Coordinates of C-alpha atoms and ligand atoms in Angstrom, one line a residue:
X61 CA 0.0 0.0 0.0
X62 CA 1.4 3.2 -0.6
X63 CA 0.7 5.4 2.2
X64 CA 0.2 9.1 1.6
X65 CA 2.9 12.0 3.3
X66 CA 0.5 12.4 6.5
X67 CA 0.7 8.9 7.5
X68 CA 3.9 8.3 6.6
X69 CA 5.4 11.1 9.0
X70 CA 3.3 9.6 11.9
X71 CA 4.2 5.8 11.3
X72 CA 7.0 5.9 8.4
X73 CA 9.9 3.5 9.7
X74 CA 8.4 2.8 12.7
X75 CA 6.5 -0.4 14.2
X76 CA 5.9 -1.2 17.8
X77 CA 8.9 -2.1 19.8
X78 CA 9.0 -6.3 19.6
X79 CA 9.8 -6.9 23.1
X80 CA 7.4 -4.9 25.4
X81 CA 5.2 -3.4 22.4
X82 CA 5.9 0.0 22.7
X83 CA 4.3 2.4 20.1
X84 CA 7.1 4.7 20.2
X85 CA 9.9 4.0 19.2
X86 CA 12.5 4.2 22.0
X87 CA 15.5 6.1 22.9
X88 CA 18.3 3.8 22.2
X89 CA 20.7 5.0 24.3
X90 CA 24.0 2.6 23.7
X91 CA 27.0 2.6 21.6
X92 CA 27.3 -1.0 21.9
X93 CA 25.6 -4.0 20.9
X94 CA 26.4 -7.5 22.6
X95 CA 27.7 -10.4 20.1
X96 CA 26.2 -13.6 20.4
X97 CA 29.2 -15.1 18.6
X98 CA 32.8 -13.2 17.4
X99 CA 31.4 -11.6 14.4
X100 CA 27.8 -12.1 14.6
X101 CA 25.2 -9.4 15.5
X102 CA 21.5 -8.8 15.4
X103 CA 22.0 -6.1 12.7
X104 CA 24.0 -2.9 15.0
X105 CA 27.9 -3.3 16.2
X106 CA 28.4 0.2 17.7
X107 CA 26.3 3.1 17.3
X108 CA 28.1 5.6 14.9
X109 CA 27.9 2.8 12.7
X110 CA 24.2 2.1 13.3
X111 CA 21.6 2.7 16.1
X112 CA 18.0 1.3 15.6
X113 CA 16.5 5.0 16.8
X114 CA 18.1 6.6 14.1
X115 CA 17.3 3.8 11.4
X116 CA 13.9 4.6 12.2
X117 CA 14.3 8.5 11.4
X118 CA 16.1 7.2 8.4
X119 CA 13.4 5.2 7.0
X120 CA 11.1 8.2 8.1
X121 CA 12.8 10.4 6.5
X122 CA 13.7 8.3 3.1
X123 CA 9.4 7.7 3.4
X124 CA 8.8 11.3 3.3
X125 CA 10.7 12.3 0.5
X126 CA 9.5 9.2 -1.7
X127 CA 12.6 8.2 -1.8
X128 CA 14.8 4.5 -1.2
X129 CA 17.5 5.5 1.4
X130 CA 17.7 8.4 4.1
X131 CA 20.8 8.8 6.4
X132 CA 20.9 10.9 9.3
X133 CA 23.3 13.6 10.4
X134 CA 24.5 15.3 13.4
X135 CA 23.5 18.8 11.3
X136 CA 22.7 20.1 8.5
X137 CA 26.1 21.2 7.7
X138 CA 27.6 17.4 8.3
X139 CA 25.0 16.4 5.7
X140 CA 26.0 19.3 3.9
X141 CA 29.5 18.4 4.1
X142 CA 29.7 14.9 3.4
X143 CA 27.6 15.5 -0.2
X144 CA 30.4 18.0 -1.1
X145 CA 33.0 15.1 -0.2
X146 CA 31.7 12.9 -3.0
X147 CA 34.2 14.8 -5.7
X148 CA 37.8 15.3 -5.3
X149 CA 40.0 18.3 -5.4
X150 CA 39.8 19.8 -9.2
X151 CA 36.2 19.3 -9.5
X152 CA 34.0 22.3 -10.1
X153 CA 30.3 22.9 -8.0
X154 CA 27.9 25.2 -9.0
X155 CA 26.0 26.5 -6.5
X156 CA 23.0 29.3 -6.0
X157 CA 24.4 32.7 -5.1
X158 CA 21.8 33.2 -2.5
X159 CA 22.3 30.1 -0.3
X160 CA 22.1 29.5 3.5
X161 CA 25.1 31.6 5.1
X162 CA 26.5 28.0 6.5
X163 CA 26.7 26.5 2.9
X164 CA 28.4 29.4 1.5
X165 CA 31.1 29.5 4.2
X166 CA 31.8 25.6 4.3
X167 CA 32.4 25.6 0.2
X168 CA 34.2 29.3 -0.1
X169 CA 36.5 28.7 3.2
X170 CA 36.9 25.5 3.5
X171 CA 36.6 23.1 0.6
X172 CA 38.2 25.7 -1.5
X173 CA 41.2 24.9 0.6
X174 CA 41.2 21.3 -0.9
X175 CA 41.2 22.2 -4.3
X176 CA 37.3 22.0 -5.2
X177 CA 36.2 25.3 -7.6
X178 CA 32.5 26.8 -7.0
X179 CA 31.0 29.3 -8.8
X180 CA 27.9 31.0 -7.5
X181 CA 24.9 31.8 -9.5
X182 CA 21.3 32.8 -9.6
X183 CA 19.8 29.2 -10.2
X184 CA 16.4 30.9 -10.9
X185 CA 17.5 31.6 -14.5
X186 CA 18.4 28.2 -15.8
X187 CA 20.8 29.9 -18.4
X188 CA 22.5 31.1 -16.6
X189 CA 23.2 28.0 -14.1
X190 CA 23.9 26.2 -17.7
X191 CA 26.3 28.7 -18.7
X192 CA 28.3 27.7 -15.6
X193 CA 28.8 24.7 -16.1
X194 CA 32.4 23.1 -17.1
X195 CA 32.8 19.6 -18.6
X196 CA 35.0 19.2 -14.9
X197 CA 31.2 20.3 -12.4
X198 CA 30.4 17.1 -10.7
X199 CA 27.7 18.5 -8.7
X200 CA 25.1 21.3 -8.8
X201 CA 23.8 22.7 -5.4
X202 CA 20.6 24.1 -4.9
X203 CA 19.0 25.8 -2.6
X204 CA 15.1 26.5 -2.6
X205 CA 13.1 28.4 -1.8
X206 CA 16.3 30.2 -0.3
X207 CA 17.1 31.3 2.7
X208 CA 17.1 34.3 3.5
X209 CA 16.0 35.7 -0.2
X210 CA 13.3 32.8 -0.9
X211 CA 14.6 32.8 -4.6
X212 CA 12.7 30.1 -6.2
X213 CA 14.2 28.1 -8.6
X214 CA 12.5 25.7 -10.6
X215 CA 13.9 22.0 -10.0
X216 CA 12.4 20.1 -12.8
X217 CA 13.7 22.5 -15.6
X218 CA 17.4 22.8 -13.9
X219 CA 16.9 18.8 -14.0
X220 CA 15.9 18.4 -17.5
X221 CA 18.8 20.7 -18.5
X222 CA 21.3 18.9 -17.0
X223 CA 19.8 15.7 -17.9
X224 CA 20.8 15.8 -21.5
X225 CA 24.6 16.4 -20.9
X226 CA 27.5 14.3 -21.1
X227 CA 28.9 13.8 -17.9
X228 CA 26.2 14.8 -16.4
X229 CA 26.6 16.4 -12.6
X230 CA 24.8 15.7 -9.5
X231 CA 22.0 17.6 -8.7
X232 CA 21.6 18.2 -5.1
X233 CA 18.5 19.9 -3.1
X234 CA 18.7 21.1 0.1
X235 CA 14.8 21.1 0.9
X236 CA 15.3 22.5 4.3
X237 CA 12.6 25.2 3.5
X238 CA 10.3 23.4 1.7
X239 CA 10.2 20.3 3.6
X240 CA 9.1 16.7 1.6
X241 CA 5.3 18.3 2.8
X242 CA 5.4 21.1 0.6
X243 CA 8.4 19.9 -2.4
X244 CA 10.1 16.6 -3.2
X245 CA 12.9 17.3 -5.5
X246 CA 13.9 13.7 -6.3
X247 CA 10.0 13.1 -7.9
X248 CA 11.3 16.8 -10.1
X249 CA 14.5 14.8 -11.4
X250 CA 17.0 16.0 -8.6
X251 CA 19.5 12.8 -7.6
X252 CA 20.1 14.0 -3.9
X253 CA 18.4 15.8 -0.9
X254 CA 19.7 17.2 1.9
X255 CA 18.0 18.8 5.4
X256 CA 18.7 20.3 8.2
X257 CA 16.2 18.7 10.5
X258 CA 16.9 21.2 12.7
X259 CA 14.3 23.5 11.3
X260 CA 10.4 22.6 10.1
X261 CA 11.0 18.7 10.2
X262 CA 12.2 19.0 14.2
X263 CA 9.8 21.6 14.0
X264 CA 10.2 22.7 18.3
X265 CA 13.9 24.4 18.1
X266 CA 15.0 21.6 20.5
X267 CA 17.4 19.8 18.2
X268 CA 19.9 20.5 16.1
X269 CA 20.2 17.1 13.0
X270 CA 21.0 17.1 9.1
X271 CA 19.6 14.7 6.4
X272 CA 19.9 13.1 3.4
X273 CA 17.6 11.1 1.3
X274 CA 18.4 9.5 -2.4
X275 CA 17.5 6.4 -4.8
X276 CA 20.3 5.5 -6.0
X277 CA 22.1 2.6 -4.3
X278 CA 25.9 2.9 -5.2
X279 CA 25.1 6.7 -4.0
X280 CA 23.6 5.3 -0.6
X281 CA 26.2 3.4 -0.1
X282 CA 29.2 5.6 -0.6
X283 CA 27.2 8.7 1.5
X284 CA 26.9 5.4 3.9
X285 CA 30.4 4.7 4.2
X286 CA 31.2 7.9 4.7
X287 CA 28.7 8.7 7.7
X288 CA 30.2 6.0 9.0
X289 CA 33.7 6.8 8.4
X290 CA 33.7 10.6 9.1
X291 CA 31.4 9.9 12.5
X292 CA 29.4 13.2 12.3
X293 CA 25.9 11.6 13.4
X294 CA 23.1 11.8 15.5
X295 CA 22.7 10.6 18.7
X296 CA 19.8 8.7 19.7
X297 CA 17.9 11.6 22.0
X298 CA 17.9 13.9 18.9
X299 CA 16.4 11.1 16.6
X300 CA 13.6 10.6 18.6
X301 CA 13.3 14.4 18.8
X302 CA 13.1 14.6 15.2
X303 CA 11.1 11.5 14.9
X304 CA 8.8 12.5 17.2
X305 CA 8.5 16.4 15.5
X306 CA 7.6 14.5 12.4
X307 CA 4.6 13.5 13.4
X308 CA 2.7 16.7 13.2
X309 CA 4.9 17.9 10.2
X310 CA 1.9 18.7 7.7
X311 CA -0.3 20.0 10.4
X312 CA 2.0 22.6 11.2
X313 CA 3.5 22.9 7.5
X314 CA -0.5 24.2 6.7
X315 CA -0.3 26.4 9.5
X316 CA 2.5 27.8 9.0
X317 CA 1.8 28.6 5.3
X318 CA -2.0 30.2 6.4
X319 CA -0.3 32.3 9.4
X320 CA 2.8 33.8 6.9
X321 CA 0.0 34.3 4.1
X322 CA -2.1 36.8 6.7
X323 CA 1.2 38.1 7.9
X324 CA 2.7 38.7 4.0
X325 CA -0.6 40.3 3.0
X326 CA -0.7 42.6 5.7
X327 CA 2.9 43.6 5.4
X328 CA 2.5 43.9 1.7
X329 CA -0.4 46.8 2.2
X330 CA 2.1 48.6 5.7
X331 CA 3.4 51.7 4.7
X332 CA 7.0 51.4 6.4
X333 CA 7.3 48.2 4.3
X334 CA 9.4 48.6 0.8
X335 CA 9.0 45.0 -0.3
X336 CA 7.7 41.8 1.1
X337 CA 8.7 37.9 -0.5
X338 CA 6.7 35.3 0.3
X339 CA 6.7 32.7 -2.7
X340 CA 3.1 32.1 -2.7
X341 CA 2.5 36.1 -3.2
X342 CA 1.2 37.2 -6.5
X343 CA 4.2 39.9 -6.2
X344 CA 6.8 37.0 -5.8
X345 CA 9.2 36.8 -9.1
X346 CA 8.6 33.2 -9.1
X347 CA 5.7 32.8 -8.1
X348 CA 4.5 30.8 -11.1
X349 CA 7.8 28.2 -10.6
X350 CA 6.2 28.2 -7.0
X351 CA 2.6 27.2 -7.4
X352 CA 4.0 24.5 -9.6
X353 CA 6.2 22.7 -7.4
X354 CA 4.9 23.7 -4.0
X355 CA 2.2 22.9 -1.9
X356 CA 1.8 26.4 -0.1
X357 CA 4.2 29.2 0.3
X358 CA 5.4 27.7 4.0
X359 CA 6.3 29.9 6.7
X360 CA 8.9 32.2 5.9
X361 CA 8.7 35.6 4.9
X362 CA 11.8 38.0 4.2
X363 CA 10.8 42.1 4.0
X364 CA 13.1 45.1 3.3
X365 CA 12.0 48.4 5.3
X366 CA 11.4 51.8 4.1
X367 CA 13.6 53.2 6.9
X368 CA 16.9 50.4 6.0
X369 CA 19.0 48.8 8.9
X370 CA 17.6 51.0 11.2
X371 CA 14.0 51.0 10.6
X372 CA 14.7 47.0 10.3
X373 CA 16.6 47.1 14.0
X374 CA 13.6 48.7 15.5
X375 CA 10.9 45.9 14.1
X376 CA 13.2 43.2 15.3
X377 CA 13.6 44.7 18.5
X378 CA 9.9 45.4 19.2
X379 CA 8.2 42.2 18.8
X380 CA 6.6 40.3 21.8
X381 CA 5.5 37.2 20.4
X382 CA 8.0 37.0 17.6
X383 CA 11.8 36.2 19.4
X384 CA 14.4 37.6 17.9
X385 CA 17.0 34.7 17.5
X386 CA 18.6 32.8 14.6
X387 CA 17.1 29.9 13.1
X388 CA 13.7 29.3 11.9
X389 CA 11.4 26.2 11.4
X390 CA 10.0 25.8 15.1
X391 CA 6.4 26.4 15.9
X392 CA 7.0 29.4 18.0
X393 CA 7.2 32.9 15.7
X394 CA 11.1 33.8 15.0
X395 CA 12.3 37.4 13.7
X396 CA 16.3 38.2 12.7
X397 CA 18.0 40.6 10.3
X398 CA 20.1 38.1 8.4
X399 CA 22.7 41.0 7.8
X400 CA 23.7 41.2 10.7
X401 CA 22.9 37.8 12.2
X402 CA 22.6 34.3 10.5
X403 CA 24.3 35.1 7.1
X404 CA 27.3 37.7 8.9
X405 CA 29.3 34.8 7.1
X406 CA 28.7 36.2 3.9
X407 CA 29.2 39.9 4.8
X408 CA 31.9 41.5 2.2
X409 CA 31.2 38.3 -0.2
X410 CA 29.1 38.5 -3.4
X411 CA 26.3 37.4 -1.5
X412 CA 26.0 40.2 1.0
X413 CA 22.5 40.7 2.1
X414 CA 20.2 43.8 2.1
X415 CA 20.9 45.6 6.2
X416 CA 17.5 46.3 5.9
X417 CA 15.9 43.1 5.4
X418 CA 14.3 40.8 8.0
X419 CA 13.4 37.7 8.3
X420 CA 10.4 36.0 9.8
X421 CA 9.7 32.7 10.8
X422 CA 5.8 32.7 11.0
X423 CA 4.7 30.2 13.7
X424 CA 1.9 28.3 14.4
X425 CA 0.6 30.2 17.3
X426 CA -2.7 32.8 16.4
X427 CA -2.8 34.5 13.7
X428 CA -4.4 37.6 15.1
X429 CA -1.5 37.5 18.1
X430 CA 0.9 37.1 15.0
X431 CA -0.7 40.8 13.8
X432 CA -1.4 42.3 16.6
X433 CA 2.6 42.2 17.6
X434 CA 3.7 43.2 14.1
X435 CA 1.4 46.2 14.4
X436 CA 2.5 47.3 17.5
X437 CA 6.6 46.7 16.6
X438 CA 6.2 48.6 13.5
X439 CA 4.3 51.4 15.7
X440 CA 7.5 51.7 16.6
X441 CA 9.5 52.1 14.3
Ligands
LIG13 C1 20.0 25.9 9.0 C2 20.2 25.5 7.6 C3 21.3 24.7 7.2 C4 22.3 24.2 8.2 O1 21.8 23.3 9.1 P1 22.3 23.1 10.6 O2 21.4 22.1 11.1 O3 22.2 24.4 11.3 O4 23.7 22.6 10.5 C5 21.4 24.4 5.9 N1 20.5 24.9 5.0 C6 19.5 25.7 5.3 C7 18.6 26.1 4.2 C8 19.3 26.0 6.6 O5 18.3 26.9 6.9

């Protein structure tokens, strides 16, 4: 039976526990198995190299995405990472020029280091991405909706481009935005997926974990061997966390999407507001690429103020129900100016950011609270 995306984040690689029953699955807290024999196991040796609470958030995870294998990360930048560290020095990445600050700084200041080239572009034009491309890229990276610009770029014609070329590169998503709820990239022709489950599929800012889900098996088992070998995974707390925050993903995913829709429209009409992007906004560049390959516009929003850095200071500051803090994704209302906060790592780059934009993560609390405090800040300001 093929079980649709709201069952599948309540039960997906999960069954009650054999020995007592359970219906959760439980917190297997051991890095050690005990051997019946020298070299026999039931299935886990030590736990970076397998734990059964994270093979459950695995299968979750592959479930959600529609896809054959998931592995689990200690972040999103570990998943991140070990991607990147399919290719070898001399190979060439393209990657979106409006990409999660994180991303940016682990390919421009570290694996630049090693000898890997990336060139940064704006994947929303596909020309453009294709006119990057060298006979040595191994591996396109892309980021969408994007954070903190939510640039939408459009999977399946980036896929369909690439698909005809000789040596064809990888195409990697990270669908930490989206979430498998709203896009799933490998159904659009993209051969990788990566998360920060940190975000919407944790969903309660009380874990930090990274993702990746794929089809192809030589690919699951290299990215396998290399969790393995490199060690940055999980531990078994945080994949129940994350397990357990998947289970009201799509409830909160539609909530999310309805709150930031009352919150973009109202911005969209506020005088102190210069420009609001949300991608399911009429006034959203792509907002045709988004209807397409989106559910709903999720939860984010990213505005520039009339008044710049200062104006945008002032809004940030003067919310009550929206915290200001980094990091987005949880069900409680989050406000930052990226500038100055999340994406600092890209200050002086090409990929600076606007000092007068903000960035909201709309949560799932009331909407008319969610005005109400966005009224009163921007009295304010
Ligand atoms: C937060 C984030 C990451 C990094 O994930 P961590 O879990 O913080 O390591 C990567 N991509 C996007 C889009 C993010 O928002």
């Amino acid at each position: 039976m093929k079980l649709k995306i709201e069952t599948l984040a309540i039960h997906g690689g999960q069954t009650p526990e054999p020995v007592t029953g359970a219906i959760m699955t439980p917190i297997f807290q051991t890095s050690t198995y005990v051997q019946p024999g020298v070299g026999e196991n039931k299935g886990y040796e030590y736990s970076r190299t397998g734990n059964p609470t994270r093979k459950a958030l695995e299968d979750c995870l592959a479930g959600l995405e529609g896809a054959q294998y998931g592995l689990a990360f200690s972040s999103g930048m570990a998943a991140t990472d070990t991607v990147v560290r399919l290719l070898k020095s001399g190979d060439h990445v393209v990657c979106g020029n409006d990409v999660y600050g994180g991303t940016f700084r682990l390919f421009d200041k570290e694996f630049r280091r090693f000898g890997f080239e990336f060139d940064f572009v704006d994947t929303t034009d596909v020309k453009a991405l294709e006119a990057a491309l060298r006979p040595e890229t191994r591996l396109v990276w892309l980021e969408t909706p994007t954070n903190p610009l939510l640039n939408v770029s459009d999977i399946r014609a980036i896929a369909e481009m690439l698909a005809g070329r000789k040596n064809r590169p990888l195409l990697a998503v990270d669908n930490t935005f989206a979430t498998p709820y709203l896009q799933r990239p490998l159904e659009l022709g993209a051969d990788v997926v990566v998360h920060s489950t940190t975000k919407y599929l944790g969903g309660h800012s009380d874990a930090v974990g990274g993702a990746i889900a794929m089809n192809d098996t030589a690919l699951y088992e290299r990215l396998k061997f290399m969790q393995n070998a490199i060690g940055a995974v999980p531990g078994p707390m945080d994949c129940f966390l994350v397990l357990r925050g998947i289970k009201t993903l799509h409830l909160r995913m539609d909530r999310h999407a309805s709150n930031a829709e009352a919150v973009a429209n109202y911005l969209s009409d506020h005088p102190k507001v210069k420009t609001v992007t949300y991608p399911f906004h009429e006034s959203h560049p792509q907002y045709a690429v988004a209807k397409k390959q989106m559910r709903n516009g999720g939860g984010m929003i990213s505005i520039v103020m009339n008044g710049g850095e200062e104006a945008a200071r002032k809004l940030a500051e003067g919310t009550k129900v929206f915290a200001l803090a980094e990091s987005l994704g949880g069900v409680e209302s989050l406000i930052e100016l990226p500038a100055g906060m999340t994406h600092l790592s890209v200050a002086a780059s090409p990929l600076a950011i606007d000092t007068g934009l903000v960035r909201l993560s709309v949560g799932v609390e009331h909407v008319d609270d969610l005005l109400l405090d966005i009224e009163q800040a921007l009295g304010k300001v």
